[in-house]
Amino acid sequence: MQTTQKLLRRGLLLEYLTLGWNVVGTCIVMKSGLQANSIALVGFGLDSLVEIGASTVVIWQLTGVNQKREQQGLRLIGTAFFVLATYVLIQSVTTLLAQARPQQSSVGIGWLVATFVVMLALAVGKAHTGRKLDNPVLLTEARVTVVDAYLAGSVLVGLLLNTFFGLWWADPVAGLVIVFYGFKEGWHAWIESVT
């Protein structure tokens, strides 16, 4: 029982760290994205909002573990992913059709590099703790955090291609990566909620 409590505290700490990082990051990335007219950065900022919601759900679930909370938590996370993916899909397609050219964002690039590293570290900690607790919500949120890291990497590539090679379309295409992962992870969370 003492080990379980220690693991629960560790899971909560990892979620609070994720929550804090994403609250700060959402402000930085959304401001940078809007200034640069970057759908990929704005989409990533919205993904950070989903991550904030997912962390809140996991904190709620870890403070009162039971089957009903696990199912509700997974459904909330899945729904958030579907909403995010739909929004970014519409924005990416609109940006590609309008051929809107984003500007450079060194602040956005710097934050994405840091986010890639931090999210991978947090995901490893959550996966390890989730396995030891046999907690499907924490394990699912660990995957959400890995996706957050990979999305940071894909958006970073899009921004770098735009910045250094003038490939304006790389930004909305990077946004489409968010769409793919958003629908995939949303579906996975919903499937987990019914098993």
XYZ file of C-alpha atoms in Angstrom:
195
model
C 0.000 0.000 0.000
C 2.858 2.361 0.793
C 4.400 1.676 -2.632
C 1.068 2.423 -4.328
C 0.786 5.745 -2.500
C 4.335 6.642 -3.493
C 3.577 5.805 -7.133
C 0.369 7.851 -7.016
C 2.324 10.830 -5.660
C 4.896 10.401 -8.444
C 2.122 10.223 -11.054
C 0.563 13.385 -9.645
C 3.930 15.182 -9.615
C 4.527 14.270 -13.267
C 1.066 15.568 -14.157
C 1.587 18.822 -12.243
C 4.903 19.338 -14.065
C 3.209 18.672 -17.409
C 0.376 20.996 -16.489
C 2.728 23.821 -15.503
C 4.879 23.429 -18.625
C 1.850 23.483 -20.891
C 0.200 26.461 -19.222
C 3.350 28.521 -19.805
C 3.889 26.972 -23.242
C 0.361 27.660 -24.438
C 0.836 31.367 -23.814
C 4.239 31.454 -25.518
C 3.290 29.332 -28.522
C -0.110 30.905 -29.152
C 1.364 34.407 -29.050
C 4.252 33.383 -31.332
C 1.897 31.535 -33.681
C -0.524 34.418 -34.009
C 2.298 36.909 -34.575
C 3.890 34.693 -37.236
C 0.554 33.633 -38.778
C 1.659 30.010 -38.270
C -1.117 27.416 -38.267
C 1.358 24.811 -37.021
C 2.310 26.909 -33.981
C -1.302 27.819 -33.231
C -2.265 24.157 -33.655
C 0.508 23.176 -31.292
C -0.759 25.754 -28.803
C -4.196 24.182 -29.046
C -2.582 20.778 -28.555
C -1.058 22.176 -25.373
C -4.581 23.099 -24.258
C -5.589 19.468 -24.852
C -2.584 18.372 -22.826
C -3.668 20.733 -20.023
C -7.107 19.150 -20.123
C -5.628 15.649 -20.204
C -3.377 16.383 -17.221
C -6.343 17.790 -15.313
C -8.339 14.645 -16.085
C -5.482 12.412 -14.925
C -5.075 14.409 -11.707
C -8.812 14.050 -11.119
C -8.618 10.323 -11.836
C -5.522 9.673 -9.689
C -7.095 11.374 -6.687
C -10.090 9.019 -6.789
C -9.173 5.861 -8.682
C -12.123 3.763 -9.788
C -13.350 2.181 -13.013
C -15.971 4.853 -13.733
C -13.438 7.659 -13.423
C -11.030 5.795 -15.704
C -13.654 5.461 -18.443
C -14.786 9.074 -18.114
C -11.186 10.281 -18.105
C -10.342 8.363 -21.255
C -13.455 9.651 -23.029
C -12.683 13.257 -22.094
C -9.128 12.911 -23.415
C -10.398 11.268 -26.621
C -13.005 13.961 -27.216
C -10.418 16.705 -26.749
C -8.225 15.076 -29.382
C -11.088 14.863 -31.889
C -11.905 18.562 -31.416
C -8.244 19.565 -31.800
C -7.738 17.436 -34.919
C -10.881 18.795 -36.581
C -9.899 22.418 -35.917
C -6.327 21.987 -37.156
C -7.524 20.105 -40.263
C -9.837 22.973 -41.230
C -7.143 25.585 -40.566
C -4.401 23.668 -42.422
C -6.546 23.119 -45.514
C -7.689 26.765 -45.479
C -4.074 27.960 -45.147
C -2.892 25.703 -47.992
C -5.719 26.808 -50.302
C -5.187 30.494 -49.506
C -1.405 30.042 -49.738
C -1.015 32.155 -46.601
C 2.673 32.514 -45.867
C 3.718 32.354 -42.227
C 6.537 34.489 -40.895
C 9.542 33.302 -38.907
C 9.325 32.706 -35.155
C 12.579 32.231 -33.262
C 10.717 32.176 -29.935
C 8.439 29.436 -31.261
C 11.417 27.428 -32.513
C 13.221 27.690 -29.169
C 10.160 26.656 -27.205
C 9.526 23.679 -29.492
C 13.071 22.381 -29.008
C 12.686 22.591 -25.213
C 9.204 21.060 -25.331
C 10.420 18.104 -27.384
C 13.005 17.197 -24.734
C 10.826 17.893 -21.679
C 7.785 16.022 -22.992
C 9.818 12.927 -23.857
C 11.248 12.855 -20.324
C 7.806 13.309 -18.753
C 6.299 10.621 -21.011
C 8.899 8.077 -19.923
C 8.171 8.835 -16.258
C 4.401 8.590 -16.766
C 4.644 5.315 -18.707
C 6.854 3.754 -16.051
C 4.589 4.905 -13.215
C 1.413 3.975 -15.099
C 2.666 0.430 -15.719
C 3.579 -0.035 -12.065
C 0.170 1.261 -10.979
C -1.607 -0.645 -13.775
C -3.437 2.613 -14.482
C -4.801 2.881 -18.058
C -5.547 6.599 -17.775
C -1.967 7.456 -16.783
C -0.647 5.142 -19.523
C -2.898 6.809 -22.103
C -1.799 10.239 -20.926
C 1.828 9.088 -21.262
C 1.071 8.406 -24.932
C -0.544 11.840 -25.181
C 2.688 13.315 -23.832
C 4.780 11.353 -26.362
C 2.498 12.669 -29.100
C 3.033 16.163 -27.716
C 6.809 15.660 -28.041
C 6.530 14.297 -31.582
C 4.199 17.102 -32.558
C 6.703 19.611 -31.219
C 9.308 17.918 -33.427
C 7.126 17.939 -36.545
C 6.070 21.559 -36.061
C 9.729 22.428 -35.463
C 10.687 20.835 -38.793
C 7.936 22.810 -40.542
C 9.104 26.076 -38.996
C 12.745 25.376 -39.840
C 11.880 24.532 -43.452
C 9.947 27.794 -43.712
C 12.642 29.845 -41.956
C 15.707 28.523 -43.776
C 14.337 27.420 -47.151
C 11.227 29.563 -47.613
C 8.961 26.507 -47.872
C 5.780 28.247 -46.664
C 3.639 25.128 -47.181
C 5.712 23.160 -44.640
C 3.913 25.000 -41.831
C 0.331 23.880 -42.664
C 1.615 20.425 -43.651
C 3.175 20.143 -40.194
C -0.274 21.022 -38.873
C -1.650 18.000 -40.735
C 0.656 15.777 -38.670
C -1.239 17.058 -35.624
C -4.491 16.068 -37.356
C -3.296 12.513 -37.966
C -2.093 11.991 -34.407
C -5.101 13.770 -32.943
C -7.580 11.438 -34.610
C -5.417 8.389 -33.905
C -5.019 9.140 -30.198
C -8.646 10.234 -29.843
C -9.793 6.931 -31.300
C -7.366 4.995 -29.096
C -8.632 6.734 -25.944
C -12.262 5.970 -26.865
C -11.456 2.304 -27.524
C -9.642 2.094 -24.171
C -12.661 3.605 -22.422
C -14.960 0.769 -23.485
C -12.658 -2.172 -22.701
